[in-house]
GROMACS .gro file of C-alpha atoms in nm:
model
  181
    1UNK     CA    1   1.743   7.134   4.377
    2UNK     CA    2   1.394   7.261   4.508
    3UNK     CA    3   1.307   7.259   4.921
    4UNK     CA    4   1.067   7.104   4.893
    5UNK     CA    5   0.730   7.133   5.156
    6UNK     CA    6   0.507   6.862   5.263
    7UNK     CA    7   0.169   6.919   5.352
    8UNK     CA    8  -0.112   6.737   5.439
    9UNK     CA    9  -0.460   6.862   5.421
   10UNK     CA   10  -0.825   6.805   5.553
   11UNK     CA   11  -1.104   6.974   5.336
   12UNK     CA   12  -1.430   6.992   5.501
   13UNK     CA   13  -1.676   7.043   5.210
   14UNK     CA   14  -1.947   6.871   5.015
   15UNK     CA   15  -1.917   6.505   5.028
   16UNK     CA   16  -1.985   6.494   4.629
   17UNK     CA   17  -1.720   6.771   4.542
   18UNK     CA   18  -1.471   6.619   4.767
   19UNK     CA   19  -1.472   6.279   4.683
   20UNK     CA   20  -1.419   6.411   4.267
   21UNK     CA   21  -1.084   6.566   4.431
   22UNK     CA   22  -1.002   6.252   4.609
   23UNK     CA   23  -1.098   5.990   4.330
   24UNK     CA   24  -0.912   6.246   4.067
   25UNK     CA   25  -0.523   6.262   4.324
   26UNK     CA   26  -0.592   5.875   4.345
   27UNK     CA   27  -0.617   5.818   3.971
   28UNK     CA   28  -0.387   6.027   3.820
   29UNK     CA   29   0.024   5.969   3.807
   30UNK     CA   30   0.065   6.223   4.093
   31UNK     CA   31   0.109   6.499   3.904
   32UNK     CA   32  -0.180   6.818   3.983
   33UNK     CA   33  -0.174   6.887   3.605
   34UNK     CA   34  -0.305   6.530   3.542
   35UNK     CA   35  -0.575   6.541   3.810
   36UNK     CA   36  -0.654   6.911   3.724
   37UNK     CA   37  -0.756   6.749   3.362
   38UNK     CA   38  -0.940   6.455   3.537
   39UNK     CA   39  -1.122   6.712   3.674
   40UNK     CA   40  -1.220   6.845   3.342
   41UNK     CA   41  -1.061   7.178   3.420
   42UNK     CA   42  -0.790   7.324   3.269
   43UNK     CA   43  -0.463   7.379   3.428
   44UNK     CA   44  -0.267   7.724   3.363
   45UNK     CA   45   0.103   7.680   3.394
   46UNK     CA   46   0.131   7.993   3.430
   47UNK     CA   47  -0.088   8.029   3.769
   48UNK     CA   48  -0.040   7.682   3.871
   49UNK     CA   49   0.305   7.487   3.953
   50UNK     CA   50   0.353   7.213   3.725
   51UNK     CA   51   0.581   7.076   3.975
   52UNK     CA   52   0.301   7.024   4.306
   53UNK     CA   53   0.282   6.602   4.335
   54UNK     CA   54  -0.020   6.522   4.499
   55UNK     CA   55   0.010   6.183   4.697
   56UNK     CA   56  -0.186   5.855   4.622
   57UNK     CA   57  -0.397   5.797   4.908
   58UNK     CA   58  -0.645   6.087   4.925
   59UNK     CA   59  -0.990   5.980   5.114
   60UNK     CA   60  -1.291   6.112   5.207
   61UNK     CA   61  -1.440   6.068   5.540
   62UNK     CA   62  -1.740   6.130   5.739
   63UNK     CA   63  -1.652   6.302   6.082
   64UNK     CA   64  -2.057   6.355   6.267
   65UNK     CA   65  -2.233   6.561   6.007
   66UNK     CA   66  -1.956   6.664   5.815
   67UNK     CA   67  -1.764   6.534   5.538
   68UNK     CA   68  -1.335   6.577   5.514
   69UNK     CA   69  -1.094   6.524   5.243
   70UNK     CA   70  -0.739   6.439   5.378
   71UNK     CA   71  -0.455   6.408   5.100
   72UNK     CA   72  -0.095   6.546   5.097
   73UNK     CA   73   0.028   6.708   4.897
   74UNK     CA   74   0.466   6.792   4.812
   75UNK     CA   75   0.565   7.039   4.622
   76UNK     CA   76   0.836   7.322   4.595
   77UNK     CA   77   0.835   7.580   4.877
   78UNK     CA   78   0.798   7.888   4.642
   79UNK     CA   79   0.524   7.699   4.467
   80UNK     CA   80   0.145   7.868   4.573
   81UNK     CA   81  -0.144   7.641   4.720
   82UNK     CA   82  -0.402   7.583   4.458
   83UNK     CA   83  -0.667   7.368   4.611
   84UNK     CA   84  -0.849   7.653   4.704
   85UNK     CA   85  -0.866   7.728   4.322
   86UNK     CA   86  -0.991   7.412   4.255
   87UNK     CA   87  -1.262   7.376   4.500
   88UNK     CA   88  -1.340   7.706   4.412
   89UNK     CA   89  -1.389   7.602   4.029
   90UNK     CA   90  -1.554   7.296   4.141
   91UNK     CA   91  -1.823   7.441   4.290
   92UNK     CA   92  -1.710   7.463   4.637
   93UNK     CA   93  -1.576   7.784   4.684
   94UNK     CA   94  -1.605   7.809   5.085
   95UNK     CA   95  -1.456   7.491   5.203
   96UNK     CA   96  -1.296   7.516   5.543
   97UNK     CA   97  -0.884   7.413   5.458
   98UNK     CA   98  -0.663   7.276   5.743
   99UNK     CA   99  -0.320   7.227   5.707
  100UNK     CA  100   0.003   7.110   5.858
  101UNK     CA  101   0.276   7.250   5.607
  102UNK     CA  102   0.660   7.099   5.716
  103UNK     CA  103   0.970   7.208   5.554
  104UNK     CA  104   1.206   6.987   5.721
  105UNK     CA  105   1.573   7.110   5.610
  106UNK     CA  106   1.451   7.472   5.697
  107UNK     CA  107   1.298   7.358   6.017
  108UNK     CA  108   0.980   7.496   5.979
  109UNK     CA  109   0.673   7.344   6.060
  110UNK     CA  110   0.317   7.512   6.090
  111UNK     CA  111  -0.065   7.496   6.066
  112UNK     CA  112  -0.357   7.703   6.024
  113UNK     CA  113  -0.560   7.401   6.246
  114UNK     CA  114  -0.553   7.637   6.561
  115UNK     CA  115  -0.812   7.441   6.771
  116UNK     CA  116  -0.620   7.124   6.695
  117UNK     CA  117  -0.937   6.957   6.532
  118UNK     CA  118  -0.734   6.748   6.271
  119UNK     CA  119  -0.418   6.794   6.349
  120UNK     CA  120  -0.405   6.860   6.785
  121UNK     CA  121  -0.004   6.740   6.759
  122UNK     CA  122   0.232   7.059   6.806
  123UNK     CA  123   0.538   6.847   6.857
  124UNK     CA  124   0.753   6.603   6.668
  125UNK     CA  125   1.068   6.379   6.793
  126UNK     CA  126   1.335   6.159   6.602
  127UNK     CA  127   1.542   6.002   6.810
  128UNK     CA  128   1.792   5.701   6.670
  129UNK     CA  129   1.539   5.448   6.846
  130UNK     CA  130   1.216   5.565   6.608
  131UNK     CA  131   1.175   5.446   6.219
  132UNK     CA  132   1.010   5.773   6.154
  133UNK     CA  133   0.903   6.144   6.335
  134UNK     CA  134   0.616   6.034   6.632
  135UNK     CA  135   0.427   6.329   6.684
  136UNK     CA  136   0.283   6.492   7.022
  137UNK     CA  137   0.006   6.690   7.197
  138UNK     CA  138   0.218   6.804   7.462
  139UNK     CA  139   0.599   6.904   7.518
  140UNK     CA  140   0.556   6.709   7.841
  141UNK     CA  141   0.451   6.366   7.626
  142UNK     CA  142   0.753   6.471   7.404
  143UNK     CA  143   1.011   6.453   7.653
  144UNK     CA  144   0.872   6.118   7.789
  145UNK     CA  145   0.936   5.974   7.460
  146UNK     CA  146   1.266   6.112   7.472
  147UNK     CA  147   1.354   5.994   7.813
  148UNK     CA  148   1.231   5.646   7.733
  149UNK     CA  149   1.468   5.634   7.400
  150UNK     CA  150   1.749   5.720   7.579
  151UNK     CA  151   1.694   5.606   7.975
  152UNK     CA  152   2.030   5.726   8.107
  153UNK     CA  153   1.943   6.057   8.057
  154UNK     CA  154   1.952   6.245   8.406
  155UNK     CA  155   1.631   6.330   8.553
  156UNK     CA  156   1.755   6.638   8.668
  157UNK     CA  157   1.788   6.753   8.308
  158UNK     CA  158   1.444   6.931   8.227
  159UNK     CA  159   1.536   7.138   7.949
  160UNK     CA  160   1.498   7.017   7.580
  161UNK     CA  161   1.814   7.196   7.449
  162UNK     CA  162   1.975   7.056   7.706
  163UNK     CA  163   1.825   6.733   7.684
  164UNK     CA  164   1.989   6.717   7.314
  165UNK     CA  165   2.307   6.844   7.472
  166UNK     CA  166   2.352   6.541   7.698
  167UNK     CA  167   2.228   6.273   7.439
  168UNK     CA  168   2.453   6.421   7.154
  169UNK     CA  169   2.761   6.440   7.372
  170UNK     CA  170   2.709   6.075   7.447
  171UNK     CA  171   2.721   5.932   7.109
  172UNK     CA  172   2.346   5.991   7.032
  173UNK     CA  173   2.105   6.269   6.954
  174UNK     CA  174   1.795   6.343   6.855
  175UNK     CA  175   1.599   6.619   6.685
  176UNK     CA  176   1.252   6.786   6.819
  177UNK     CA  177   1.068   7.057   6.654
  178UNK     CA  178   0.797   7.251   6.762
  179UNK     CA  179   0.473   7.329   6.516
  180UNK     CA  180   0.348   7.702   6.511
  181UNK     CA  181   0.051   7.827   6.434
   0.00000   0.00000   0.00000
């Protein structure tokens, strides 16, 4: 079975071009082949993975004077990115991409968003307490999180490893990653 990597975009671009991206991931069955056609362009299996599922929910938004596309998009880890390509045939071939790629089994979690202007979180916690990963700005806001899930942790412990030491050898742990640039 494919790893599979999640990653969520935002496109800054020509409001116009953008929005045909968006309106084509929100109409088609998920699939980039289908919203490649929707496009009108044609889709190369052979350049392109077949597999890539863009997800429902792709919208365009004005941030001051500038317009942003934010969609995800999962696909398999050895699969290229191709909305370059499409932008690119669309018109809209210099398009500033940000992204926030995460690979969760192989722990690996990145983006190219250096200056944090869409995505400013470099941290993510689980801990048994949470329905889902809360992201966070700072290690320090991170470890507050933590401490608050699990309150009997000593406040001597500073460390994150050992953090996760103490809550796993009392019945409960949690898992923290760091994103890289």
């Amino acid at each position: 079975m494919a790893n599979y990597c999640f990653t969520t975009y935002a496109i800054e671009g020509k409001k116009e071009v953008l929005q045909k991206v968006a309106d084509a991931i929100n109409s088609g069955d998920g699939y980039m082949c289908t919203a490649f056609k929707t496009l009108g362009l044609e889709f190369d299996e052979e350049r392109w993975p077949r597999r890539a599922e863009w997800e429902r929910g792709a919208k365009v938004e004005e941030r001051g004077d500038v317009s942003v596309l934010f969609f995800t998009q999962a696909y398999p880890w050895e699969d290229a990115l191709v909305i370059d390509e499409v932008l690119e045939e669309l018109g809209e071939p210099n398009a500033r991409i940000y992204s926030l790629a995460q690979r969760f089994e192989d722990e690996i979690h990145t983006t190219n968003d250096h200056e944090g202007k869409y995505f400013p979180e470099r941290h993510l916690v689980f801990t048994a307490h949470d329905d889902d990963w809360v992201y966070f700005k700072t290690l320090e806001e991170a470890i507050a999180h933590i401490r608050k899930s699990y309150p009997a942790l000593p406040a001597e412990i500073t460390d994150i490893e050992e953090m996760d030491k103490f809550c796993t050898s009392n019945g409960e742990g949690f898992s923290y990653y760091e994103i890289f640039e």
